[in-house]
Short mmCIF file of C-alpha atoms and ligand atoms in Angstrom, two decimals:
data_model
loop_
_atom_site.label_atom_id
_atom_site.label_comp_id
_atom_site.label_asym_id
_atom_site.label_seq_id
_atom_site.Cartn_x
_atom_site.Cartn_y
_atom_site.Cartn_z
CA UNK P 1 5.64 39.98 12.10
CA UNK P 2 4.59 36.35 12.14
CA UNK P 3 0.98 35.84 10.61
CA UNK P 4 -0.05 32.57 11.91
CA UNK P 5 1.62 32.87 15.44
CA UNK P 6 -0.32 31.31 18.17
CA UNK P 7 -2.21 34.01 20.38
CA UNK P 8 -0.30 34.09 23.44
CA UNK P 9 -3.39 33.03 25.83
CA UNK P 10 -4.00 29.45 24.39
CA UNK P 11 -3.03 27.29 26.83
CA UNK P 12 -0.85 24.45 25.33
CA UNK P 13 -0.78 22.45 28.28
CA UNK P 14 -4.62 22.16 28.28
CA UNK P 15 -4.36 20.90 24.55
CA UNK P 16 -1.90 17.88 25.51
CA UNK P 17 1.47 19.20 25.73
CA UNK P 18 2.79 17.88 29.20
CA UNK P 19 4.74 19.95 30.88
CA UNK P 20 8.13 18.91 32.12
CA UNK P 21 8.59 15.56 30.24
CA UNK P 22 12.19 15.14 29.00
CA UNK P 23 10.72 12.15 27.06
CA UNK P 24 7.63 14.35 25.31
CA UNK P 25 8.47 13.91 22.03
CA UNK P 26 7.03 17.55 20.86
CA UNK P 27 9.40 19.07 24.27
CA UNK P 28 12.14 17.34 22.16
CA UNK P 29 11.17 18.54 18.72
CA UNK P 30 11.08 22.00 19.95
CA UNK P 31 14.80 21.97 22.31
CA UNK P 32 15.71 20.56 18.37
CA UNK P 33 14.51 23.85 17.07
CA UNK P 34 15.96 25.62 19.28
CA UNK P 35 19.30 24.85 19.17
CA UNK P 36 19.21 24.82 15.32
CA UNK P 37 18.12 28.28 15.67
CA UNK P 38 20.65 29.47 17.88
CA UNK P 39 23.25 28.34 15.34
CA UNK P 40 21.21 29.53 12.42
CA UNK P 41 20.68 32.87 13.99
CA UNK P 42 17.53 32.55 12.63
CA UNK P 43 14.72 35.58 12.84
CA UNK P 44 12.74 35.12 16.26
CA UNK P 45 9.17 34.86 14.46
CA UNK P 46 10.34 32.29 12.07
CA UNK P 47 12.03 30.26 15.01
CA UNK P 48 9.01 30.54 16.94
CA UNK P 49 6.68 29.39 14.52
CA UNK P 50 9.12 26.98 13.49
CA UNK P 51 8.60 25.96 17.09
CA UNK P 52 4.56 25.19 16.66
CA UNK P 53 2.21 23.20 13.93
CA UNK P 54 0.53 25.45 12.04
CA UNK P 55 -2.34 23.99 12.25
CA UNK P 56 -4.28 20.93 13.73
CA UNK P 57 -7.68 18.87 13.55
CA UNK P 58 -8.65 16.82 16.33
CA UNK P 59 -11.85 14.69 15.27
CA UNK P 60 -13.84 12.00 17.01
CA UNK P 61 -14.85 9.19 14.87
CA UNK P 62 -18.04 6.99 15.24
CA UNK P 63 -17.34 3.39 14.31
CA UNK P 64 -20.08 0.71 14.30
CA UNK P 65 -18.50 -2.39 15.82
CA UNK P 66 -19.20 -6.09 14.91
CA UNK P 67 -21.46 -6.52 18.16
CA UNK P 68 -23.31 -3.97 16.92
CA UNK P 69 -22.26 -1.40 19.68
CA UNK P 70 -20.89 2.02 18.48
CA UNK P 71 -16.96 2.97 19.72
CA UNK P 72 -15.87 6.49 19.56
CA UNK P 73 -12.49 6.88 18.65
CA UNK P 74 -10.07 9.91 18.86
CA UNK P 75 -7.88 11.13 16.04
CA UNK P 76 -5.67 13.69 15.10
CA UNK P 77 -4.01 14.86 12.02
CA UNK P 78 -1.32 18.13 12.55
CA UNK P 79 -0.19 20.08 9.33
CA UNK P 80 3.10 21.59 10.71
CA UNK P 81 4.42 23.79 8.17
CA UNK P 82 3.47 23.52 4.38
CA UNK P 83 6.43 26.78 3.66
CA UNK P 84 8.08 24.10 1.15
CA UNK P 85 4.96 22.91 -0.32
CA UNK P 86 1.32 20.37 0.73
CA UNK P 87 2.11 19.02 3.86
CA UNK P 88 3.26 15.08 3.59
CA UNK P 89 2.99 12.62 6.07
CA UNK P 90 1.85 8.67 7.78
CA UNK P 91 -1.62 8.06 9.82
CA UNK P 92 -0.25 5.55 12.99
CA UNK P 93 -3.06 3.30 14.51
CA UNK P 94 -1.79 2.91 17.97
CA UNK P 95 -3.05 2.13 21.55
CA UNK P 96 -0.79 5.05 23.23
CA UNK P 97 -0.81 7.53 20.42
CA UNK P 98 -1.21 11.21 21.96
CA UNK P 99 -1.54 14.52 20.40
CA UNK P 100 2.04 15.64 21.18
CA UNK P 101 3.51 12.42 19.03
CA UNK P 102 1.44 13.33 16.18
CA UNK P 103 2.87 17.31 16.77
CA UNK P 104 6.76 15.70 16.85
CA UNK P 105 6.24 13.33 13.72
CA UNK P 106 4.73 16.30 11.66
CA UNK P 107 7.57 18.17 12.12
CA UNK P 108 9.90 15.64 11.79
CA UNK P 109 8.05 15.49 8.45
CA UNK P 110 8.45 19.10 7.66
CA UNK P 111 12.70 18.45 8.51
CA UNK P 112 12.60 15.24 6.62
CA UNK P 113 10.87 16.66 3.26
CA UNK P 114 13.52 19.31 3.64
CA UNK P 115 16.35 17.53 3.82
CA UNK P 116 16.22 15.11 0.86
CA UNK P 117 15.03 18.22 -0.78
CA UNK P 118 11.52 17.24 -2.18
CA UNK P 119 8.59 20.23 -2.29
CA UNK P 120 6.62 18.90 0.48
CA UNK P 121 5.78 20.54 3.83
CA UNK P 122 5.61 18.01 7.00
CA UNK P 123 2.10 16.75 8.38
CA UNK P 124 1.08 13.35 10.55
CA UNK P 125 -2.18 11.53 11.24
CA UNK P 126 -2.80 9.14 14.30
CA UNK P 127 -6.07 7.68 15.65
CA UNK P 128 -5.84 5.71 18.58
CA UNK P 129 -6.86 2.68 18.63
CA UNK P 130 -5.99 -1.49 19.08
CA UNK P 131 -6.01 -2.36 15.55
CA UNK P 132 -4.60 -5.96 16.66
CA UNK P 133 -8.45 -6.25 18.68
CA UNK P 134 -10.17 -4.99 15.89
CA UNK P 135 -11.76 -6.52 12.83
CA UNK P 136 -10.99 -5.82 9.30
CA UNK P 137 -14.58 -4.32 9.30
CA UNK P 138 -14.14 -2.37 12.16
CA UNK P 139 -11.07 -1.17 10.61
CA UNK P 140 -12.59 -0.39 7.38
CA UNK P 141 -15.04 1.65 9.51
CA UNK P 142 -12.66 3.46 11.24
CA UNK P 143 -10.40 4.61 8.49
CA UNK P 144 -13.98 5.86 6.43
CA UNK P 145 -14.81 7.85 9.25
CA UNK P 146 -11.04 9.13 10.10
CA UNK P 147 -11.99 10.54 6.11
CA UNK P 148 -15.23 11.80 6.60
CA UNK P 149 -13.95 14.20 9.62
CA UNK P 150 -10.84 15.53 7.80
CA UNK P 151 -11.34 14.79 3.72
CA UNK P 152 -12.12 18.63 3.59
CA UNK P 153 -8.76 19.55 4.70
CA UNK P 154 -6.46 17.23 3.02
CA UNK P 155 -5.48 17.08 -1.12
CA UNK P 156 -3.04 16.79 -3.24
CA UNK P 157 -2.33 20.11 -2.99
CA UNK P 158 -3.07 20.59 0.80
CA UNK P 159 -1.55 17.73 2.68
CA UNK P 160 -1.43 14.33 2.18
CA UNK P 161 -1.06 11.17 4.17
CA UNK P 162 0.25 8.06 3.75
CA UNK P 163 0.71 4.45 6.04
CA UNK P 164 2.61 4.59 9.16
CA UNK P 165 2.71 2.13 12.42
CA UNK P 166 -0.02 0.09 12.09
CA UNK P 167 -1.69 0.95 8.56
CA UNK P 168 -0.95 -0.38 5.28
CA UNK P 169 -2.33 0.05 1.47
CA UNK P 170 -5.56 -1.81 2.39
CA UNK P 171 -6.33 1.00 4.59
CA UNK P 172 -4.80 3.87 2.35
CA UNK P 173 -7.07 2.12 -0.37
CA UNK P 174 -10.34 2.79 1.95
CA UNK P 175 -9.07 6.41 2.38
CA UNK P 176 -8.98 7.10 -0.90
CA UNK P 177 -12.05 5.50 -1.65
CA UNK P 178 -13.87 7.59 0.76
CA UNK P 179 -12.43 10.68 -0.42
CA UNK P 180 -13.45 10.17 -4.07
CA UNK P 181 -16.83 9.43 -2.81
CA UNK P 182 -16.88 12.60 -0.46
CA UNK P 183 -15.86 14.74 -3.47
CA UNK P 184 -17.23 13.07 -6.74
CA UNK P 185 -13.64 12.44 -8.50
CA UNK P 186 -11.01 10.23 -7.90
CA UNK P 187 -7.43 12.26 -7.02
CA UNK P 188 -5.36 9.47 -6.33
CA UNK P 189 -2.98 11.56 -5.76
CA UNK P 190 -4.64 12.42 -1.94
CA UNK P 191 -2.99 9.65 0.07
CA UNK P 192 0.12 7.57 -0.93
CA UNK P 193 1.02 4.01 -0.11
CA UNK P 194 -1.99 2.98 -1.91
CA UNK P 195 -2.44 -0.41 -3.93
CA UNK P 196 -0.66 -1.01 -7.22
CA UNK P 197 -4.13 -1.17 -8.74
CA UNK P 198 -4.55 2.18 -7.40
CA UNK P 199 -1.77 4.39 -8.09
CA UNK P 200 0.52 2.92 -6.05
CA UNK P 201 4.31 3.85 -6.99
CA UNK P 202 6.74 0.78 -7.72
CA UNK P 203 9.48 -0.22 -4.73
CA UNK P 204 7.19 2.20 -2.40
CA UNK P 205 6.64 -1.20 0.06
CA UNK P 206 10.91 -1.27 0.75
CA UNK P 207 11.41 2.19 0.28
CA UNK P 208 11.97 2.91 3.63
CA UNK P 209 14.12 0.03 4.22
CA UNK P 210 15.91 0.76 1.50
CA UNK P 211 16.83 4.42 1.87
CA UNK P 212 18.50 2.90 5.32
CA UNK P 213 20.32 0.68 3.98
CA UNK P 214 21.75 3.36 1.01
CA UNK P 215 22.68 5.44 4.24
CA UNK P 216 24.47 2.56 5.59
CA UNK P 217 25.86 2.30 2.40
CA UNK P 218 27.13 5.88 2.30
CA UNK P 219 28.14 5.81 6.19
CA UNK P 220 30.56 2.55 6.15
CA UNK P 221 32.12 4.19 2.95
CA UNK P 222 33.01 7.19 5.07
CA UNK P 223 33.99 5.33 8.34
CA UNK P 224 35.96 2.40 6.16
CA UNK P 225 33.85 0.10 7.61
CA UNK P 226 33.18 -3.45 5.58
CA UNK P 227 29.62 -4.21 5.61
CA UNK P 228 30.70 -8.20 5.01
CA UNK P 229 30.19 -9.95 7.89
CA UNK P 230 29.16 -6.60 9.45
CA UNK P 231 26.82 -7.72 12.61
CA UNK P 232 23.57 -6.02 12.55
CA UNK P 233 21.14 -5.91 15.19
CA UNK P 234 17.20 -4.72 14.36
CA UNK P 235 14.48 -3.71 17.06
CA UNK P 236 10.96 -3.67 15.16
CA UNK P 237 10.66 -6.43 12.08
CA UNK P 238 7.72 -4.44 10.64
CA UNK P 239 7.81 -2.52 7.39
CA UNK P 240 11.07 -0.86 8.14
CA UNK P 241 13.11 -3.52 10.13
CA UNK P 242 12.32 -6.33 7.86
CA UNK P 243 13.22 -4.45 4.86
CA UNK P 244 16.68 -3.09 6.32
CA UNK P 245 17.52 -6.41 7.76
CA UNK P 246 17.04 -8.01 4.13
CA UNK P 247 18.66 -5.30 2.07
CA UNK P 248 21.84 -4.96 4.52
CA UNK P 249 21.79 -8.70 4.28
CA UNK P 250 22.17 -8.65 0.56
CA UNK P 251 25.12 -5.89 1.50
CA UNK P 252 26.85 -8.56 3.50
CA UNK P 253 25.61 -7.80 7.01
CA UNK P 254 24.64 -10.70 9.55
CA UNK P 255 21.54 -10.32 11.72
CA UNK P 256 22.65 -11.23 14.93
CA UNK P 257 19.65 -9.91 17.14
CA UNK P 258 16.29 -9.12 16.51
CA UNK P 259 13.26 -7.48 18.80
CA UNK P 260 9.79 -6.97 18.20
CA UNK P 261 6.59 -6.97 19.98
CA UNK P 262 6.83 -10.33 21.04
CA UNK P 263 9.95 -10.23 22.68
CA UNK P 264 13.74 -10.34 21.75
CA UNK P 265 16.31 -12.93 20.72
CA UNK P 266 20.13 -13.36 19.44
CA UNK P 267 21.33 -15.70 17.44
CA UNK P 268 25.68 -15.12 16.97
CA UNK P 269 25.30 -17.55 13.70
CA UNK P 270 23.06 -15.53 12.15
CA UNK P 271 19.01 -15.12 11.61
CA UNK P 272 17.90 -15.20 7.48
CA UNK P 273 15.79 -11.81 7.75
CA UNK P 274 13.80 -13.10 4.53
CA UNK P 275 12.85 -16.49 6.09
CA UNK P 276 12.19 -13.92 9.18
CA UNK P 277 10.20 -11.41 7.13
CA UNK P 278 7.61 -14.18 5.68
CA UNK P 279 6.90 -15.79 9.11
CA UNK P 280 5.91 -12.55 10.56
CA UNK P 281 3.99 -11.83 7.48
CA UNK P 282 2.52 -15.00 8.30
CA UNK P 283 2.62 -14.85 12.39
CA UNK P 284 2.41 -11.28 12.72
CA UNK P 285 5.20 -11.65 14.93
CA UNK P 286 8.80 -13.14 15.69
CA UNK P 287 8.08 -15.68 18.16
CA UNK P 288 7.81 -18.94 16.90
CA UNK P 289 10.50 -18.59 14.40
CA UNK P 290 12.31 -21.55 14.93
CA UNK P 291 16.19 -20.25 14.07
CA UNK P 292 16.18 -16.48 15.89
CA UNK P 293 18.02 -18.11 18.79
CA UNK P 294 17.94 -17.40 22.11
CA UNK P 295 15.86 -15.39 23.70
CA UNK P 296 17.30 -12.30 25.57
CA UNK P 297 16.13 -9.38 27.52
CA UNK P 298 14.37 -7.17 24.98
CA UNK P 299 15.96 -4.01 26.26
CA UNK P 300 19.04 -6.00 26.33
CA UNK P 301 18.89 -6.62 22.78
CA UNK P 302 20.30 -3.14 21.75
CA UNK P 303 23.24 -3.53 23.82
CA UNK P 304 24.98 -6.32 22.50
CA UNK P 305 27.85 -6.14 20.27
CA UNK P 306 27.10 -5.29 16.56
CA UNK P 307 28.16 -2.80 14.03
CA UNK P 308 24.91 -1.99 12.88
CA UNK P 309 22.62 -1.30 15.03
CA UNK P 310 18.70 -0.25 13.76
CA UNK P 311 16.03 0.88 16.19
CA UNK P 312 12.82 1.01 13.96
CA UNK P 313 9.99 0.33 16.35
CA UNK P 314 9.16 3.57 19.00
CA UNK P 315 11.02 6.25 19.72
CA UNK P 316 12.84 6.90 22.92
CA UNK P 317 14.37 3.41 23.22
CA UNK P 318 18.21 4.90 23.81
CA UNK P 319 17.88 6.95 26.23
CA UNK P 320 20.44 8.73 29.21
CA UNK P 321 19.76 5.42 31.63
CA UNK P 322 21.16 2.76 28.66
CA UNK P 323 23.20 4.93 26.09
CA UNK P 324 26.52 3.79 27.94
CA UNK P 325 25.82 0.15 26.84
CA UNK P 326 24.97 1.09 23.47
CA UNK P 327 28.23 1.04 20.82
CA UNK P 328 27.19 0.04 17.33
CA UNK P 329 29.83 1.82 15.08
CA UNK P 330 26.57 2.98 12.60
CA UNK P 331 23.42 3.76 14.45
CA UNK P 332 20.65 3.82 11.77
CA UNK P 333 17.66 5.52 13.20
CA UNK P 334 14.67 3.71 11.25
CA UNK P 335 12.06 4.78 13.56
CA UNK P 336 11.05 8.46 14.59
CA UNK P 337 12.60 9.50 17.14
CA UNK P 338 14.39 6.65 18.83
CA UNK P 339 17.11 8.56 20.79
CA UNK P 340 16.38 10.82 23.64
CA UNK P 341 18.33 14.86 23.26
CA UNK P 342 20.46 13.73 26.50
CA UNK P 343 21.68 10.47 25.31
CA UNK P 344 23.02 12.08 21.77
CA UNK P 345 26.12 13.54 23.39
CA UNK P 346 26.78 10.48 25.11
CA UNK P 347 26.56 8.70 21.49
CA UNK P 348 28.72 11.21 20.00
CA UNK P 349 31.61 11.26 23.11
CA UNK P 350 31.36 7.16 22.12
CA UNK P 351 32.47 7.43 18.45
CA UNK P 352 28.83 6.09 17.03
CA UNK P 353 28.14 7.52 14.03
CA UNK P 354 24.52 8.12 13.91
CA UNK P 355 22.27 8.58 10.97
CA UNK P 356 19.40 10.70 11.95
CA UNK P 357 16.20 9.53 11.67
CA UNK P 358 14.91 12.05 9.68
CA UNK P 359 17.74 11.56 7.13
CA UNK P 360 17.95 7.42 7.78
CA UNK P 361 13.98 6.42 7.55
CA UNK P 362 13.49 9.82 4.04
CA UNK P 363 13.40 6.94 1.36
CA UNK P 364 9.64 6.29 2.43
CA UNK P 365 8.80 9.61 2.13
CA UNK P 366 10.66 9.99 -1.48
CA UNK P 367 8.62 7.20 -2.77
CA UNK P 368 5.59 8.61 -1.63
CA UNK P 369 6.41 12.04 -3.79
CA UNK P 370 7.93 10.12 -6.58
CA UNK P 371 3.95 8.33 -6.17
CA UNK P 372 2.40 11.48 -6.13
CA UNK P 373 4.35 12.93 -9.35
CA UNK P 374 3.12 9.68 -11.18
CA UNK P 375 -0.34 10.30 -10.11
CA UNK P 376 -0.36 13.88 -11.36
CA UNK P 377 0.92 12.61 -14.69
CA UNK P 378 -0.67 9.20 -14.30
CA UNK P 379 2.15 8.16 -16.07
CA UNK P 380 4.15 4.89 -13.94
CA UNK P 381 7.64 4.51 -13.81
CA UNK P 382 9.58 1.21 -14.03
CA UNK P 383 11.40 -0.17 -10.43
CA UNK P 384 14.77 0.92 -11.89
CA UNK P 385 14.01 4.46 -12.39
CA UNK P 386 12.10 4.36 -8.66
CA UNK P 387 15.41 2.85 -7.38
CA UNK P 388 17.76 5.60 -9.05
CA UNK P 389 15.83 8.15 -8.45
CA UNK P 390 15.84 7.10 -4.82
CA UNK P 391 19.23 6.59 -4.08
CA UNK P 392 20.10 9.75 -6.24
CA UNK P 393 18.25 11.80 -3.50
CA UNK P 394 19.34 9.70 -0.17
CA UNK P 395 22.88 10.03 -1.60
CA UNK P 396 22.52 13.44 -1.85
CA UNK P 397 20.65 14.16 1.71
CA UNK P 398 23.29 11.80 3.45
CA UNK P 399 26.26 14.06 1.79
CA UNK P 400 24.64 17.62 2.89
CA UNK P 401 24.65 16.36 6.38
CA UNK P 402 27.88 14.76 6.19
CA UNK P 403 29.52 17.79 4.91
CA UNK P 404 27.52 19.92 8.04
CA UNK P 405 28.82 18.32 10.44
CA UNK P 406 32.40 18.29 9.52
CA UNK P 407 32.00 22.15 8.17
CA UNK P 408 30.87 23.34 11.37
CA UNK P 409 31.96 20.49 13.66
CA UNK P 410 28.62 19.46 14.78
CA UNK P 411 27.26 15.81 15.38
CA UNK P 412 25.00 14.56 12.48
CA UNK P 413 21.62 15.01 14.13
CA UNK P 414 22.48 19.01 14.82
CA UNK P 415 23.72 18.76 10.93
CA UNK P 416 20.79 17.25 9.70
CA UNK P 417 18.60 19.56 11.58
CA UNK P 418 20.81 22.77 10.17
CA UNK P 419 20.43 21.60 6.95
CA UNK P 420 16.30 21.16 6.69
CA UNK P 421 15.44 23.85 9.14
CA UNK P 422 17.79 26.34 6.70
CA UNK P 423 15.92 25.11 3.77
CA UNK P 424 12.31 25.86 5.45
CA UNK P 425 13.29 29.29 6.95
CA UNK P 426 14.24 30.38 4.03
CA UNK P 427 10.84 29.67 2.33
CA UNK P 428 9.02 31.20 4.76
CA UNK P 429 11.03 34.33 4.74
CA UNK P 430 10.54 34.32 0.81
CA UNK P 431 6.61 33.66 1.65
CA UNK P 432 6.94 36.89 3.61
CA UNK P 433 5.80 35.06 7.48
CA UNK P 434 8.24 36.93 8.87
P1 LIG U 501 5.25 -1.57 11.66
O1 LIG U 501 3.97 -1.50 12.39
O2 LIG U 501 5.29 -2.24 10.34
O3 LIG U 501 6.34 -2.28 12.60
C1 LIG U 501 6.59 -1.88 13.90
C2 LIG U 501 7.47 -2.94 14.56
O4 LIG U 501 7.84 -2.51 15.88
C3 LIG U 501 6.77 -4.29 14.74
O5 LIG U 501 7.69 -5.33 14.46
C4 LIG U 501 6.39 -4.31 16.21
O6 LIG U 501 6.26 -5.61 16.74
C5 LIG U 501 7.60 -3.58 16.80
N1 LIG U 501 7.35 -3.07 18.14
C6 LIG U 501 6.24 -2.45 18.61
N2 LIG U 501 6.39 -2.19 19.93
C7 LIG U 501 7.60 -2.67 20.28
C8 LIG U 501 8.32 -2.69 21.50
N3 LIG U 501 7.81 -2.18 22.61
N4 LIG U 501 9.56 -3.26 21.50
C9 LIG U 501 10.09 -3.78 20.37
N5 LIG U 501 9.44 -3.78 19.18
C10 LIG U 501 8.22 -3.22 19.16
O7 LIG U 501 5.82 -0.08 11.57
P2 LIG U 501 6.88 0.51 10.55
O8 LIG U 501 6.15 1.09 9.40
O9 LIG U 501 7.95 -0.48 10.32
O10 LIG U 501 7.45 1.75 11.39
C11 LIG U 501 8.45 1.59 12.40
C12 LIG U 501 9.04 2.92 12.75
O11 LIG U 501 9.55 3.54 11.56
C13 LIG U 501 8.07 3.96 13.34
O12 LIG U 501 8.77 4.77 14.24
C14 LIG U 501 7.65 4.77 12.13
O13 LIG U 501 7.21 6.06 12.49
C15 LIG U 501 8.96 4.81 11.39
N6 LIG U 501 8.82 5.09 9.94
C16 LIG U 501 8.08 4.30 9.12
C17 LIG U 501 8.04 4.56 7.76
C18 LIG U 501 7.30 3.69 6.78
O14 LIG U 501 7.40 3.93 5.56
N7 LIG U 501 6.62 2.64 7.22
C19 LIG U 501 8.72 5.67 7.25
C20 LIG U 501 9.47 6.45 8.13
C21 LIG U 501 9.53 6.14 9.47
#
């Protein structure tokens, strides 16, 4: 018998899951699940609480604004499943964010902690919000009182966040501060992605980045594909994008297109993704970056000719209505969720070889537990033994899949999802939830 099922009269539409949306990102999660555990023949109370979060705070946060009005903001943080260990996973500041997002990323969280095999459970944090209109104050405020509602329920050995769309150290630094002076102590430990100065991990700023690229690495020496010259093309030049774009340049690969907020351009000659990276550290944003070339369409962007092509802004950008005109030879899935269920087949039927996001975008999230081992031991590793230790793990995720998908002649997203959901089943059957 499952011991945290929902009760079956709690109404999940009422609590933000919209009905009929192929394009809900938790409706997607949970078709995921399901077909996993079709093939897993997995226990029906472990695939349906595999299908829910098992738990879920929903807080709103006072924040005193410059003009000396007070805002109330809305935020969420989800625990999915902590089976495999404290739940792990980023707080997004974003304009759009909704409950069901937050749901999907914690349990992409819970697959992705799975699959490169670190003890972690999956969890997510979102508070929505413009942080672009808001002051550094403002966002100092918010991020205090984001800590205030749910410091209680988070810890190193409970569930701990980290930076995701929108948030940075600066604002894991505030977190953290907050939570030491909630509980008396410092625990470091509580929130990763912090400040060197503050138990920050080494090479945890390009980890993300550079997991991609070692599953690049890994995919074009499977597919005999020759990364020099390799055209790459990269939607979203934030902390992911930029970092890809650099390290696959260092590989060999060309950045022929780029896309971000500010619109999207192609250049055939080339764009230098570390002259690109420092103006929009600078800028904030592409435009006005003098050699990205010309501008086209931004949805256009992902369907011109390339190799390599990286999606790591939002999720749902290749979808049924544009997969046709979408051929890269690798698809690297930086961002959460970026392909819709119905365009995967097409994908597949098209000979691109997709790297799940869950496997593609893991090296963040394997910097952020190498960070919290060093925090328990607060003992710091050198960038070497961060950068083998990463690409140890990737390697190893990016072969389990591989190897699942040619075992049981499944695509690599269904493989990916075999592996990690196995993994957590079989911890909560050893917990005894089922
Ligand atoms: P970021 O805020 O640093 O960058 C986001 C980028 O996406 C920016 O360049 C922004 O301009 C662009 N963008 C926003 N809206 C867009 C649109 N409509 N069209 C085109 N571009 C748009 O965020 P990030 O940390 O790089 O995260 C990007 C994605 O990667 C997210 O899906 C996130 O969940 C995922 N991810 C991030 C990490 C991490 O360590 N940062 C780890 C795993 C997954």
């Amino acid at each position: 018998m499952a011991r945290h099922n929902y009760p079956e009269s709690v109404d999940f539409h009422a609590v933000g899951v919209s009905s009929d949306s192929d394009l809900n990102p938790f409706r997607i999660v949970q078709r995921q699940v399901d077909e996993a555990a079709e093939v897993l023949k997995l226990d029906p109370a472990i695939h349906e609480l595999l299908r829910w979060p098992l738990r879920e705070f929903h807080a709103s946060l006072p924040v005193r604004m410059d003009d000396g009005t007070t805002r109330v903001y809305q935020g969420f943080r989800v625990q999915y499943n902590d089976a495999r260990g404290p739940s792990k996973g980023g707080i997004r500041f974003h304009p759009d964010e909704t409950i069901d997002d937050v749901r999907a990323l914690a349990a992409w969280m819970t697959w992705k902690c799975a699959l490169v095999d670190i003890p972690l459970g999956g969890g997510k944090g979102g508070i929505i919000c413009d942080p672009r209109t808001m002051s550094q104050g403002e966002l100092e405020r918010l991020s205090r009182a984001y800590i205030r509602q749910i410091g209680h329920n988070i810890g190193l050995d409970r569930d701990v966040p980290a930076p995701d769309v929108n948030t940075n150290a600066q604002i894991m630094a505030w977190m953290v501060d907050e939570f030491a002076f909630m509980h008396g102590y410092n625990e470091f430990g509580v929130i990763t992605g912090k400040p060197l100065a503050l138990g920050g991990s080494l090479g945890r700023e390009d980890a993300t980045g550079r997991g991609l690229m070692l599953t690049v690495r890994e995919a074009a020496k499977k597919l005999n594909v020759d990364l020099k010259g390799a055209r790459m093309i990269v939607q979203g030049f934030g902390n992911v994008g930029s970092w890809a774009a650099i390290l696959l340049q260092e590989l060999g690969c060309k950045l022929v297109g780029v896309a971000d907020v500010s619109g999207a351009w192609s250049n055939p000659d080339g764009i230098d993704a570390l002259a690109l990276q420092a103006h929009v550290k600078e800028k904030g944003v592409i435009q006005g970056f003098a050699s990205a070339g010309k501008p086209v369409d931004k949805e256009a962007v992902l369907e011109l000719p390339c190799e390599i092509l990286v999606p790591a802004a939002l999720h749902n950008q290749i979808r049924k209505d544009n997969v046709a005109r979408i051929k890269p030879r690798i698809l690297a899935e930086g961002a959460n969720g970026p392909t819709t269920p119905d365009a995967d087949p097409v994908l597949y039927q098209n000979g691109v070889y997709v790297i799940p996001d869950f496997l593609c975008n893991a090296g963040g999230v394997t910097v952020s537990y190498f960070e919290m081992v060093q925090n328990a031991y607060n003992f710091y590793w050198d960038l070497p033994t961060v950068h083998d230790r990463l690409e140890q793990k990737m390697a190893a995720a990016f072969d389990s899949v591989h190897e699942m998908a040619q075992t049981y002649k499944v695509h690599n997203r269904l493989a990916a999802y075999l592996v990690a959901i196995h993994r957590v089943a079989e911890a909560m059957r050893l917990r005894g939830w089922a």
